[in-house]
Short mmCIF file of C-alpha atoms in Angstrom, two decimals:
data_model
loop_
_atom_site.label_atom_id
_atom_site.label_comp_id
_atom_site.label_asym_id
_atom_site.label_seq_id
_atom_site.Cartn_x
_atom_site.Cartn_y
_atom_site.Cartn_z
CA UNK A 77 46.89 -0.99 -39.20
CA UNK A 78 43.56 -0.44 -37.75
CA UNK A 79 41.37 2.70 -37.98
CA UNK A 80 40.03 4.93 -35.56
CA UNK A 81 36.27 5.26 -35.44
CA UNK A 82 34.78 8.67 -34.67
CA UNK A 83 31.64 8.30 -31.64
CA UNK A 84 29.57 10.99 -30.39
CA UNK A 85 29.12 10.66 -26.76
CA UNK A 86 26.12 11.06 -24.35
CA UNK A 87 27.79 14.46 -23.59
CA UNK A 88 27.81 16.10 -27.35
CA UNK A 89 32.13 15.41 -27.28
CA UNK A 90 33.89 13.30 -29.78
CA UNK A 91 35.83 10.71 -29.11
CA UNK A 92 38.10 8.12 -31.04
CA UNK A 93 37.61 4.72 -30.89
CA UNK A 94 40.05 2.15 -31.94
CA UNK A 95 40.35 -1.57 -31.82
CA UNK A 96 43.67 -4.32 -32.63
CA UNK A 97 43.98 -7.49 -32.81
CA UNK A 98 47.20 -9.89 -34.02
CA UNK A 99 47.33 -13.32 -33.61
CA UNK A 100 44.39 -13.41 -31.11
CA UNK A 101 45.33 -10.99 -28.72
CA UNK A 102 42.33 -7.87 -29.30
CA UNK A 103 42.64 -4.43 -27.13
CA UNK A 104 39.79 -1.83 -27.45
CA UNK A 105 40.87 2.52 -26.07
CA UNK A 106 39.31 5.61 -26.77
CA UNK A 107 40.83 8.80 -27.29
CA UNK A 108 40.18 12.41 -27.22
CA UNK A 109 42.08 13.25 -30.64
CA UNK A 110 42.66 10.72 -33.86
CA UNK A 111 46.64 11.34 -33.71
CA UNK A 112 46.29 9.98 -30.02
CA UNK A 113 44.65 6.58 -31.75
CA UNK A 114 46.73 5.97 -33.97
CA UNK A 115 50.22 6.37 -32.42
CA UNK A 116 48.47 4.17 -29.87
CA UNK A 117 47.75 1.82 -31.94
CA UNK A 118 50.99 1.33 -33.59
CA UNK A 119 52.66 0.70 -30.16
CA UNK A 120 50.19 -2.04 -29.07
CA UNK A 121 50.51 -3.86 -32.47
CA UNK A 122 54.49 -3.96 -31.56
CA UNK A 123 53.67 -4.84 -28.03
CA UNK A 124 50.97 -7.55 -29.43
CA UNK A 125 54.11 -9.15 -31.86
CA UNK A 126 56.58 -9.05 -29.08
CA UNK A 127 58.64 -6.13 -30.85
CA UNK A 128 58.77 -4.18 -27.70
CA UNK A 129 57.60 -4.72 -23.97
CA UNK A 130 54.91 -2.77 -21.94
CA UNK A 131 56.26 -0.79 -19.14
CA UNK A 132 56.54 -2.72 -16.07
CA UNK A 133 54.11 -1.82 -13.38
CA UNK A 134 51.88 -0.58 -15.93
CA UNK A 135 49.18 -1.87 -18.70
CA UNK A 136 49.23 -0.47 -21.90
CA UNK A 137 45.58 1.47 -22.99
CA UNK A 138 43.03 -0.78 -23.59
CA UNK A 139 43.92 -1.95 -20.38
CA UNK A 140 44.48 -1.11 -16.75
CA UNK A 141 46.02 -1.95 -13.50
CA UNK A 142 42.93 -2.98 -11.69
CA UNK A 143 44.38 -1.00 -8.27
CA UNK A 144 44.39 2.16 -10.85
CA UNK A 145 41.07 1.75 -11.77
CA UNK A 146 39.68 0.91 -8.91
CA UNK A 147 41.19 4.19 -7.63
CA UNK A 148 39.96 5.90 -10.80
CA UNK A 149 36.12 4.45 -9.84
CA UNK A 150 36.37 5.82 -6.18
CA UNK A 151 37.69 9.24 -7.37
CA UNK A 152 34.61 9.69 -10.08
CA UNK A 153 32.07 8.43 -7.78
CA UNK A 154 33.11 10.92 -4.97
CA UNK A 155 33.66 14.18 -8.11
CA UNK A 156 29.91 13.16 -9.07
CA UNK A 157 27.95 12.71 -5.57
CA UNK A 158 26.93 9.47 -7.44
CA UNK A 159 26.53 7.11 -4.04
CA UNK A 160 26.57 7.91 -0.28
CA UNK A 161 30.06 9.07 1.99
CA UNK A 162 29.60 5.65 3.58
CA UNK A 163 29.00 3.94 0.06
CA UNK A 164 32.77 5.39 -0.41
CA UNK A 165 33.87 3.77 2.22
CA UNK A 166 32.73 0.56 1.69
CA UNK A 167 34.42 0.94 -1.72
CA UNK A 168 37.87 1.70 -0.54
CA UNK A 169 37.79 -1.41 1.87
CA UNK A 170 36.58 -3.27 -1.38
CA UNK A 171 39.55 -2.22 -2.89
CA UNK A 172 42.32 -3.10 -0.31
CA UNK A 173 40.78 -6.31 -0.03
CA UNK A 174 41.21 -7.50 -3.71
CA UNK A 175 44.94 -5.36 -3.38
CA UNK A 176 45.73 -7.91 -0.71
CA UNK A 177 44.26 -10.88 -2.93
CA UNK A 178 45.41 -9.84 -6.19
CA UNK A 179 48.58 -7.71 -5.81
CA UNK A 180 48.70 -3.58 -6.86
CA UNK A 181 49.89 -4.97 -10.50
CA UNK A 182 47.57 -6.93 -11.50
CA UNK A 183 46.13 -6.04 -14.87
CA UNK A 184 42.13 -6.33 -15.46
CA UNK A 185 42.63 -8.12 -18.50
CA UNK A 186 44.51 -10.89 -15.97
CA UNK A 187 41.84 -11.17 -13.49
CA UNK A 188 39.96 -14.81 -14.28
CA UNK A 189 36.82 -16.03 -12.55
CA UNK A 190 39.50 -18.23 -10.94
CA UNK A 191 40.86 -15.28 -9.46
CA UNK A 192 37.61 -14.30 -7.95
CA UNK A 193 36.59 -17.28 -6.53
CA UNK A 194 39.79 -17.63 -5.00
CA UNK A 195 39.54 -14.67 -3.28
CA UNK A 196 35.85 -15.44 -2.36
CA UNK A 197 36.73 -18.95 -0.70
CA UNK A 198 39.84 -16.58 1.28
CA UNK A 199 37.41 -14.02 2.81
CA UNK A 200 35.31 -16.85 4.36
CA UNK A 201 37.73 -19.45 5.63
CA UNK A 202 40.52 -17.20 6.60
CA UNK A 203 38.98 -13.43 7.52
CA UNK A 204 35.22 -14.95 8.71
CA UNK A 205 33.74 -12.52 6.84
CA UNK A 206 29.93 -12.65 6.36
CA UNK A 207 28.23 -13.03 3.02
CA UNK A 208 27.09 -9.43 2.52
CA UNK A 209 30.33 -7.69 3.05
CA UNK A 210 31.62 -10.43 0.57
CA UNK A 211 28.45 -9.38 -2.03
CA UNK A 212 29.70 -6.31 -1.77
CA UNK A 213 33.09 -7.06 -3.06
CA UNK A 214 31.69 -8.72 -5.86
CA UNK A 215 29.12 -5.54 -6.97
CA UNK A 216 32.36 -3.42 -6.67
CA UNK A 217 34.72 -5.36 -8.90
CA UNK A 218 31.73 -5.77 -11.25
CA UNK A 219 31.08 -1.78 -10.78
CA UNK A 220 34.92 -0.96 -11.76
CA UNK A 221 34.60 -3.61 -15.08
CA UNK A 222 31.35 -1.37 -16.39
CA UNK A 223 32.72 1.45 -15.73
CA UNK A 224 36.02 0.66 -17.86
CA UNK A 225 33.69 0.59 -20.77
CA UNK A 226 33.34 4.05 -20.72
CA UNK A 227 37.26 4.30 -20.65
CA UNK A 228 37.75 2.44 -23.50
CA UNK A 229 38.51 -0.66 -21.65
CA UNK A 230 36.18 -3.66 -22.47
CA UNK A 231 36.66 -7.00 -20.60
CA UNK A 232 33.82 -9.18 -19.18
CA UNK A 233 33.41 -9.37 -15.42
CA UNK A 234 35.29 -12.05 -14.17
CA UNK A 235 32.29 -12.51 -11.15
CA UNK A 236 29.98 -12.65 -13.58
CA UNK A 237 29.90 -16.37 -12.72
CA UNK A 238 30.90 -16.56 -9.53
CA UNK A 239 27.86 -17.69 -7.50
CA UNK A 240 27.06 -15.09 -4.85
CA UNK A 241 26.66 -16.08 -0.99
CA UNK A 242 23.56 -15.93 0.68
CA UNK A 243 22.69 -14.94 4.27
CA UNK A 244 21.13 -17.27 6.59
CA UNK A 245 18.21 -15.91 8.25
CA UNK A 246 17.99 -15.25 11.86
CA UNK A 247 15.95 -17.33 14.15
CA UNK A 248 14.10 -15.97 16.91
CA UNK A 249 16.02 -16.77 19.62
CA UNK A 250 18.96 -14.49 17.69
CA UNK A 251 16.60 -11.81 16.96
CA UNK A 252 15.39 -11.72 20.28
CA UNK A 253 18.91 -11.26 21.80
CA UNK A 254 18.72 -8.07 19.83
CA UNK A 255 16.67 -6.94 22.52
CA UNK A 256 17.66 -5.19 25.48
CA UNK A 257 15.33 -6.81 28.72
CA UNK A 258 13.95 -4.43 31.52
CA UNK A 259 16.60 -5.19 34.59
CA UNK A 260 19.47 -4.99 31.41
CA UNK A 261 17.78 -1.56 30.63
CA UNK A 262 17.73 -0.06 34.11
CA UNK A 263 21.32 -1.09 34.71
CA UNK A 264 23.16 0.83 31.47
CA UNK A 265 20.91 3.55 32.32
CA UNK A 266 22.09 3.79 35.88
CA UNK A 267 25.62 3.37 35.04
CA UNK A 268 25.36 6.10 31.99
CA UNK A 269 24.48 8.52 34.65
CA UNK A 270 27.99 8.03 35.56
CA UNK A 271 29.92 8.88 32.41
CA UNK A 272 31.11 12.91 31.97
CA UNK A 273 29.74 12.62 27.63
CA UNK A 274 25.74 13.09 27.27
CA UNK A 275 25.60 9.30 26.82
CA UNK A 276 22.64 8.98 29.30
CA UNK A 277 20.60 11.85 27.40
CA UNK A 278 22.04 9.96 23.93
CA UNK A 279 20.69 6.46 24.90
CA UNK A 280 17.45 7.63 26.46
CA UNK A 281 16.84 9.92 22.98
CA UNK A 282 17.62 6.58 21.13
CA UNK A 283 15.15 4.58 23.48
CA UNK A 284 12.19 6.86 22.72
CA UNK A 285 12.75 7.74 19.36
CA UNK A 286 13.37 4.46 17.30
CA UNK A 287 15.83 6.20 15.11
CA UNK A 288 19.02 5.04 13.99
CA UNK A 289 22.32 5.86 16.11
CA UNK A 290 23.58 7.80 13.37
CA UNK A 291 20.46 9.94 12.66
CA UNK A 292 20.23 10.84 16.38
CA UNK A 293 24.17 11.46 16.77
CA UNK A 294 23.92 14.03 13.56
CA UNK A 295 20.71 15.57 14.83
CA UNK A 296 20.57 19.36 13.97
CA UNK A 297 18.87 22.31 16.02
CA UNK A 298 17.49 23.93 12.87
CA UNK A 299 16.82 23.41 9.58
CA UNK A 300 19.48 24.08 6.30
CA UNK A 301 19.21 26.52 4.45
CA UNK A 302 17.70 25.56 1.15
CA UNK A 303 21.08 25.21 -0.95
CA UNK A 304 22.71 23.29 1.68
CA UNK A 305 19.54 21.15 2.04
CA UNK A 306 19.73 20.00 -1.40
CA UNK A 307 23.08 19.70 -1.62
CA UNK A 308 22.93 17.11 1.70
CA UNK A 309 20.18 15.20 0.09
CA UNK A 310 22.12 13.83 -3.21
CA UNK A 311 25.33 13.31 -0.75
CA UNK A 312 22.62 11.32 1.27
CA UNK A 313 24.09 13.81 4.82
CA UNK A 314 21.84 13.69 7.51
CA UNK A 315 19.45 16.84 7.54
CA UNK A 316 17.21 16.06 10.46
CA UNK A 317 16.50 18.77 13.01
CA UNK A 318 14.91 19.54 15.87
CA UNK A 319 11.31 21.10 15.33
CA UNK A 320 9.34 20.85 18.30
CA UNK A 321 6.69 23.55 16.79
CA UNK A 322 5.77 20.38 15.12
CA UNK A 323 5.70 17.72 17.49
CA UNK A 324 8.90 16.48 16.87
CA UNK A 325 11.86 15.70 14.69
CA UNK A 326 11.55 16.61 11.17
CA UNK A 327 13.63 15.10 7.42
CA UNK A 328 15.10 12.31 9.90
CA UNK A 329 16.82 9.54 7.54
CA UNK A 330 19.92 8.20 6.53
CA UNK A 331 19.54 4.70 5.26
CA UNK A 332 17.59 5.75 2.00
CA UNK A 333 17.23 9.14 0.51
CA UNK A 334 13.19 9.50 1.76
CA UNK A 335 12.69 11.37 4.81
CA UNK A 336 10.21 11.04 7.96
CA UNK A 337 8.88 13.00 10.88
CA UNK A 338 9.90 11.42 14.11
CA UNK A 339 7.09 12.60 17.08
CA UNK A 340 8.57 13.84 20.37
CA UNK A 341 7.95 11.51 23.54
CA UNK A 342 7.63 13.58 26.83
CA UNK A 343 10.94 12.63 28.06
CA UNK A 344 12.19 13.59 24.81
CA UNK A 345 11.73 16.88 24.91
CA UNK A 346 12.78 17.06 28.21
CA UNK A 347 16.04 16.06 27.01
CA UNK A 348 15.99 18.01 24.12
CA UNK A 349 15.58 21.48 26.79
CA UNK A 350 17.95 20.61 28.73
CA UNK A 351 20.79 20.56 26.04
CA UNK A 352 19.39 23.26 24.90
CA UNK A 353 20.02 25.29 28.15
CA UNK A 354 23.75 24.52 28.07
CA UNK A 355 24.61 24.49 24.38
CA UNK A 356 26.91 27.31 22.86
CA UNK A 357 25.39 29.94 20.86
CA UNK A 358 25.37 28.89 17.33
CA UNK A 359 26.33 25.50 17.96
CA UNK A 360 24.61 23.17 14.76
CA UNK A 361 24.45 19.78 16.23
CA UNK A 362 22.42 18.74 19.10
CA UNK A 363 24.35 15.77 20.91
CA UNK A 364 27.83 15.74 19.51
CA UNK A 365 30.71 18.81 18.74
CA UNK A 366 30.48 20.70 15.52
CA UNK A 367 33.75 19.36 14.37
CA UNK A 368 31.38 15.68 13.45
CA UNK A 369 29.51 17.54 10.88
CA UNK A 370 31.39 16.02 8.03
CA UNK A 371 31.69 12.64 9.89
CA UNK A 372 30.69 9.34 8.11
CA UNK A 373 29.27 7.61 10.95
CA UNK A 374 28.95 9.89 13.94
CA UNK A 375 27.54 7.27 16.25
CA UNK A 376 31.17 5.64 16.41
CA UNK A 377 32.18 8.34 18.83
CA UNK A 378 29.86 7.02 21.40
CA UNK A 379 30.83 3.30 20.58
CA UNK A 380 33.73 3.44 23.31
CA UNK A 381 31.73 5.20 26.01
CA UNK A 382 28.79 2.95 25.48
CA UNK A 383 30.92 -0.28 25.56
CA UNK A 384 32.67 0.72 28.62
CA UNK A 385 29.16 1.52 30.12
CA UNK A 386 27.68 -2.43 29.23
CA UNK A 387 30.95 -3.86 30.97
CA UNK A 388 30.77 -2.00 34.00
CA UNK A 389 27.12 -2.16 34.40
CA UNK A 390 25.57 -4.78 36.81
CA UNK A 391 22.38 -7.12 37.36
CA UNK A 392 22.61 -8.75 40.91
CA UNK A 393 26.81 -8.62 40.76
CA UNK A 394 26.54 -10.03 37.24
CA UNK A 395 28.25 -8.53 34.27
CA UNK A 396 25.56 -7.81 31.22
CA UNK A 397 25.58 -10.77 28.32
CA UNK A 398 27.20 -9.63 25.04
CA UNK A 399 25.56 -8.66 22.29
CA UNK A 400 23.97 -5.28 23.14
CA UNK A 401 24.98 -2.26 20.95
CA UNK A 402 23.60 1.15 20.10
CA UNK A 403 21.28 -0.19 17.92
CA UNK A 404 19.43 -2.42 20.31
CA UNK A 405 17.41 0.87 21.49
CA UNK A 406 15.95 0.77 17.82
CA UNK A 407 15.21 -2.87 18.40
CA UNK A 408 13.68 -2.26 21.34
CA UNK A 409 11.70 0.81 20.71
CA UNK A 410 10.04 -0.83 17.99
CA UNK A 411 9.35 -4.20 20.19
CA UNK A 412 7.75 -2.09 22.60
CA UNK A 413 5.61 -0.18 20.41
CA UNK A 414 4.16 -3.12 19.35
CA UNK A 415 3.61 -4.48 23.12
CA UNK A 416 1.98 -1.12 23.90
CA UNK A 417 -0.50 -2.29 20.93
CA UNK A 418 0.72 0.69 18.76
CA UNK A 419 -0.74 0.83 15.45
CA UNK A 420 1.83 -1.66 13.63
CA UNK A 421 1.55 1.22 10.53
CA UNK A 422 2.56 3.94 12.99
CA UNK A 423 5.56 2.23 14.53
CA UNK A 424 6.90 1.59 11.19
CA UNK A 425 5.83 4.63 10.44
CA UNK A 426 8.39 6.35 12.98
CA UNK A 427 11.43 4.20 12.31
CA UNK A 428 11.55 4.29 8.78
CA UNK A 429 11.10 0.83 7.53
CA UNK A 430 10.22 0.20 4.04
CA UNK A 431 10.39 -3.43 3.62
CA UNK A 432 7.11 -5.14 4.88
CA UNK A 433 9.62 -8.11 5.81
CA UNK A 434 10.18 -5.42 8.59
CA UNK A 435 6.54 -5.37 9.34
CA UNK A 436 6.03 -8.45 11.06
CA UNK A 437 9.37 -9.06 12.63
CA UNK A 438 8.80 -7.24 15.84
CA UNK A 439 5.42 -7.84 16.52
CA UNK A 440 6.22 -11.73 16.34
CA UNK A 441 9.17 -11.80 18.64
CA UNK A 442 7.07 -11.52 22.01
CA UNK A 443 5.24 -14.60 22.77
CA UNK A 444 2.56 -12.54 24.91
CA UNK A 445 1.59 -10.11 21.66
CA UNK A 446 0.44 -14.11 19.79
CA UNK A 447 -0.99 -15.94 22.83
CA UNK A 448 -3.17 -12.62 23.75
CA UNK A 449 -3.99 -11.93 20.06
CA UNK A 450 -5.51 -16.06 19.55
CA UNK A 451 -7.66 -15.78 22.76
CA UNK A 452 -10.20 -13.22 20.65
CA UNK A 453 -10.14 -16.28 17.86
CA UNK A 454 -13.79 -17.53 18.31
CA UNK A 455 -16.53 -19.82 15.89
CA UNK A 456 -20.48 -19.55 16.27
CA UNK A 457 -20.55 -23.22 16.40
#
């Protein structure tokens, strides 16, 4: 019979580690206590030789039912503030994807690259779903299978060699559809006048700002109070908040832990007094209810509204062309900046991009911004 093997972990406790193996078959658990390993041990070596059977519905330790740990994963990562609310999400539609491909009884140890690529080949034929939604899949299942190390459960990743999709990038044309045009602009801003909801404030805020939908949506009128602060930055919750002393908007950000100062345009702060005239006393958010605060993506409750808007509104008698969504103001904004001849540093500077792939991809997408900039090309010959 094997023997458990004391281990100190990372964390000062002791733990019990014990491997078996008959005829091939090898299963690797922890435990807390060395009674707990061996009685363990003695029931997988009878389980191994086909003395008795594992529950059904169940894996014996050393093992796991992948839609157990999978909700084991989720429920650490949430105890431990160790990714985003939204990161959360995106794991639990992970998970009822591979529940709908694999079953809720599926053991890890039975999950082959097969398996995976299966499952891969299904998401893109049948559900049309694009390459990064499917990457993430794959960095989740591979998340869950490192994780089970920890848990005394030691299986390679089974899309380890599964070859990852890759996104096709955009052409101009599609980036420029991104882009909301002039007569487009003046007719969702004339038919947001119309709506009972702040949408036309919202929109215009979004169009003069550059930021995000959800970092305008969550917008606060002051500042947290240190704790809270702190505790909102490793949950990666929006803290921005109105500071006008300032010039503007300050610890704006949501897409990456850093945090900017977004400057107030004119209009802005017009907007910004007159919701301040009619908001309750003590009310926390600027645009939306209190009752969002603990919201994932706040912008969704203007999704509706704003989709409503785009099919009513009119060029000429013409409905508006698809495409258009709350994030085309950012798109815009920073287009514009750069056909204003804003400092390309300064208008990435105010939306928050990182990436110096970002850099250039505005100030290429108008022809004007190129065929003005080669006229100063010149040669002393």
């Amino acid at each position: 019979m094997a023997t458990p093997k004391k281990r100190i972990n990372k964390n000062g406790t002791i733990s019990w580690k014990i491997q078996v193996q008959v005829k091939g078959q090898r299963a690797t658990a922890s435990f807390d206590t060395h009674l707990d390993a061996v009685i363990w041990a003695d029931r997988q070596e009878k389980i191994f030789r086909g003395e008795i059977q594992p529950e059904v519905g169940t894996a014996g330790s050393g093992d796991m039912i992948f839609h157990q740990a999978a909700d084991k994963f989720i429920v650490e990562c949430r105890a431990t503030n160790a990714v985003s609310p939204s990161q959360i999400h995106n794991y639990a539609n992970s998970q009822l994807q591979f529940s709908r491909t694999f079953g809720i009884n599926k053991r890890m140890s039975e999950i082959t690259p097969q398996d995976v690529a299966a499952h891969v080949l299904k998401r893109m034929t049948e559900d049309q779903v694009g390459a990064p939604s499917i990457r993430n899949e794959l960095s989740f299942i591979r998340s869950i299978f490192t994780k089970a190390i920890e848990w005394g459960i030691d299986y390679p990743s089974p899309e380890l060699k599964i070859k990852r999709p890759r996104s096709t990038d955009k052409s101009k044309e599609e980036k420029l559809d991104h882009l909301i045009k002039l007569a487009e602009l003046k007719a969702l801003l004339h038919e947001a006048t119309k709506r009972s909801s702040n949408l036309y404030q919202y929109i215009t805020f979004l169009l003069y700002t550059g930021m995000r939908p959800s970092e305008a949506a969550m917008l606060l009128w002051e500042q947290l109070p240190t704790q809270q602060e702190k505790k909102s930055k490793r949950e990666y919750k929006h803290i921005g908040y109105v500071d006008l002393d300032r010039g503007g908007f300050s610890m704006v950000g949501t897409k990456t832990s850093d945090k900017r100062f977004v400057p107030a345009h004119p209009k802005v702060i017009k907007i910004i007094e007159e919701l301040r005239e009619t908001a309750p006393e003590g009310k926390k958010l600027v645009f939306l209810d209190d009752k969002h605060l603990n919201t994932t993506v706040a912008s969704k409750h203007y999704r509706r509204t704003f989709k409503t808007t785009c099919d009513n509104a009119r060029i000429n008698g013409e409905k508006l062309r698809g495409g258009i969504s709350l994030y085309s103001f950012r798109h815009t904004f920073r287009s514009t900046t750069a056909k204003c001849k804003i400092p390309t540093e300064v208008g990435e500077a105010i939306i928050g991009h990182n990436d110096k792939s970002f850099k250039f991809t505005y100030i290429h997408l108008e022809d004007d911004i190129l065929i003005e900039a080669i006229r100063l090309l010149q040669y002393d010959i």
